[in-house]
mmCIF file of C-alpha atoms in Angstrom:
data_model
loop_
_atom_site.group_PDB
_atom_site.id
_atom_site.type_symbol
_atom_site.label_atom_id
_atom_site.label_comp_id
_atom_site.label_asym_id
_atom_site.label_seq_id
_atom_site.Cartn_x
_atom_site.Cartn_y
_atom_site.Cartn_z
ATOM 1 C CA UNK A 1 171.829 173.932 145.554
ATOM 2 C CA UNK A 2 173.885 171.128 146.740
ATOM 3 C CA UNK A 3 173.529 169.420 150.098
ATOM 4 C CA UNK A 4 177.072 170.741 151.156
ATOM 5 C CA UNK A 5 175.961 174.250 150.155
ATOM 6 C CA UNK A 6 172.740 173.958 152.347
ATOM 7 C CA UNK A 7 174.735 172.774 155.180
ATOM 8 C CA UNK A 8 177.063 175.587 154.934
ATOM 9 C CA UNK A 9 174.257 178.184 154.754
ATOM 10 C CA UNK A 10 172.751 176.342 158.226
ATOM 11 C CA UNK A 11 176.040 176.449 159.850
ATOM 12 C CA UNK A 12 176.701 180.221 159.015
ATOM 13 C CA UNK A 13 173.020 181.112 160.198
ATOM 14 C CA UNK A 14 173.508 179.310 163.428
ATOM 15 C CA UNK A 15 176.922 181.171 164.126
ATOM 16 C CA UNK A 16 175.264 184.407 163.228
ATOM 17 C CA UNK A 17 172.330 183.823 165.491
ATOM 18 C CA UNK A 18 174.418 182.749 168.459
ATOM 19 C CA UNK A 19 176.474 185.931 167.844
ATOM 20 C CA UNK A 20 173.327 188.079 167.884
ATOM 21 C CA UNK A 21 172.014 186.549 170.849
ATOM 22 C CA UNK A 22 175.188 187.086 172.713
ATOM 23 C CA UNK A 23 175.514 190.574 171.525
ATOM 24 C CA UNK A 24 172.054 191.445 172.945
ATOM 25 C CA UNK A 25 173.098 190.056 176.149
ATOM 26 C CA UNK A 26 170.802 187.163 175.836
ATOM 27 C CA UNK A 27 173.379 184.382 175.040
ATOM 28 C CA UNK A 28 172.403 182.446 178.093
ATOM 29 C CA UNK A 29 168.723 182.749 178.059
ATOM 30 C CA UNK A 30 166.354 179.887 177.463
ATOM 31 C CA UNK A 31 165.116 181.351 174.185
ATOM 32 C CA UNK A 32 168.751 181.760 172.840
ATOM 33 C CA UNK A 33 169.223 177.932 173.930
ATOM 34 C CA UNK A 34 166.028 176.862 172.226
ATOM 35 C CA UNK A 35 166.979 178.787 169.029
ATOM 36 C CA UNK A 36 170.426 177.052 169.019
ATOM 37 C CA UNK A 37 169.137 173.751 169.302
ATOM 38 C CA UNK A 38 166.514 174.447 166.395
ATOM 39 C CA UNK A 39 169.583 175.574 164.141
ATOM 40 C CA UNK A 40 171.868 172.790 165.333
ATOM 41 C CA UNK A 41 169.256 170.456 164.123
ATOM 42 C CA UNK A 42 169.026 171.981 160.836
ATOM 43 C CA UNK A 43 172.802 172.113 160.414
ATOM 44 C CA UNK A 44 172.806 168.359 161.483
ATOM 45 C CA UNK A 45 170.173 167.358 159.271
ATOM 46 C CA UNK A 46 171.895 169.100 156.339
ATOM 47 C CA UNK A 47 175.251 167.959 157.240
ATOM 48 C CA UNK A 48 173.924 164.429 156.973
ATOM 49 C CA UNK A 49 172.678 164.839 153.641
ATOM 50 C CA UNK A 50 175.830 166.430 152.565
ATOM 51 C CA UNK A 51 177.788 163.263 153.938
ATOM 52 C CA UNK A 52 179.709 165.320 156.615
ATOM 53 C CA UNK A 53 181.732 162.812 158.699
ATOM 54 C CA UNK A 54 180.977 164.664 161.869
ATOM 55 C CA UNK A 55 177.184 165.025 161.330
ATOM 56 C CA UNK A 56 176.884 161.314 160.630
ATOM 57 C CA UNK A 57 178.214 160.446 163.952
ATOM 58 C CA UNK A 58 175.875 162.683 165.983
ATOM 59 C CA UNK A 59 172.095 162.172 167.150
ATOM 60 C CA UNK A 60 169.296 162.646 166.765
ATOM 61 C CA UNK A 61 169.143 160.317 163.699
ATOM 62 C CA UNK A 62 165.529 161.299 162.682
ATOM 63 C CA UNK A 63 163.181 164.101 163.589
ATOM 64 C CA UNK A 64 159.463 163.760 164.399
ATOM 65 C CA UNK A 65 156.955 165.770 162.227
ATOM 66 C CA UNK A 66 156.535 168.609 164.746
ATOM 67 C CA UNK A 67 160.312 169.073 165.089
ATOM 68 C CA UNK A 68 160.734 169.217 161.191
ATOM 69 C CA UNK A 69 157.744 171.586 161.003
ATOM 70 C CA UNK A 70 159.458 174.097 163.771
ATOM 71 C CA UNK A 71 162.807 173.623 161.926
ATOM 72 C CA UNK A 72 160.949 174.778 158.482
ATOM 73 C CA UNK A 73 158.963 177.409 160.139
ATOM 74 C CA UNK A 74 162.214 178.849 161.704
ATOM 75 C CA UNK A 75 164.165 178.675 158.489
ATOM 76 C CA UNK A 76 161.042 180.412 156.652
ATOM 77 C CA UNK A 77 160.717 183.147 159.188
ATOM 78 C CA UNK A 78 164.431 183.796 158.984
ATOM 79 C CA UNK A 79 164.432 183.895 155.159
ATOM 80 C CA UNK A 80 161.561 186.318 155.095
ATOM 81 C CA UNK A 81 163.114 188.356 157.910
ATOM 82 C CA UNK A 82 166.493 188.525 155.925
ATOM 83 C CA UNK A 83 164.743 189.618 152.775
ATOM 84 C CA UNK A 84 162.835 192.569 154.390
ATOM 85 C CA UNK A 85 166.198 193.642 156.125
ATOM 86 C CA UNK A 86 168.879 192.818 153.376
ATOM 87 C CA UNK A 87 166.978 193.260 150.347
ATOM 88 C CA UNK A 88 168.122 191.711 147.073
ATOM 89 C CA UNK A 89 169.794 194.854 145.712
ATOM 90 C CA UNK A 90 173.348 193.190 146.160
ATOM 91 C CA UNK A 91 174.598 189.899 144.956
ATOM 92 C CA UNK A 92 175.724 188.949 148.548
ATOM 93 C CA UNK A 93 172.285 189.771 149.988
ATOM 94 C CA UNK A 94 170.493 188.013 147.142
ATOM 95 C CA UNK A 95 172.572 184.795 147.674
ATOM 96 C CA UNK A 96 171.722 185.001 151.331
ATOM 97 C CA UNK A 97 168.380 185.367 150.924
ATOM 98 C CA UNK A 98 167.940 182.679 148.073
ATOM 99 C CA UNK A 99 169.894 180.429 150.220
ATOM 100 C CA UNK A 100 167.701 180.572 153.281
ATOM 101 C CA UNK A 101 164.593 180.121 151.049
ATOM 102 C CA UNK A 102 166.222 177.156 149.386
ATOM 103 C CA UNK A 103 167.066 175.953 152.920
ATOM 104 C CA UNK A 104 163.430 176.416 154.018
ATOM 105 C CA UNK A 105 162.169 174.570 150.710
ATOM 106 C CA UNK A 106 164.418 171.564 151.588
ATOM 107 C CA UNK A 107 163.347 171.345 155.270
ATOM 108 C CA UNK A 108 159.677 171.613 154.812
ATOM 109 C CA UNK A 109 157.744 168.348 155.115
ATOM 110 C CA UNK A 110 155.801 167.405 152.059
ATOM 111 C CA UNK A 111 152.464 168.955 152.105
ATOM 112 C CA UNK A 112 153.036 171.601 154.834
ATOM 113 C CA UNK A 113 152.972 175.363 154.339
ATOM 114 C CA UNK A 114 153.615 178.145 156.991
ATOM 115 C CA UNK A 115 150.911 179.839 155.408
ATOM 116 C CA UNK A 116 148.293 177.544 156.792
ATOM 117 C CA UNK A 117 147.779 175.882 159.994
ATOM 118 C CA UNK A 118 146.932 172.521 158.809
ATOM 119 C CA UNK A 119 149.518 169.851 159.666
ATOM 120 C CA UNK A 120 151.772 168.020 156.831
ATOM 121 C CA UNK A 121 150.407 164.889 155.453
ATOM 122 C CA UNK A 122 152.262 161.672 156.468
#
């Protein structure tokens, strides 16, 4: 999957999440804001890798290891939930789930796994 495709997946997921928070009447909560910041950073990181001009001009330029782990953990949880909710029976569901898992693998710091409590190396 190309960086441009990962950027698109991240942007679509961010928009979907914003709409879901809003539809639940929680769009202005601190949890919704925190979630949007995480997905904004994910989309920004993917956009930078894709060479998107808008993303190149935005900050932050780098993320700390705990921030990277938070982004990866969030993408992993989203992919797992999408797989449980959508399944993989249709081509659209399969593409979405596969894309989210690919985004997670791209985001995760080397040596870190959401299945273990240890921190990543380096």
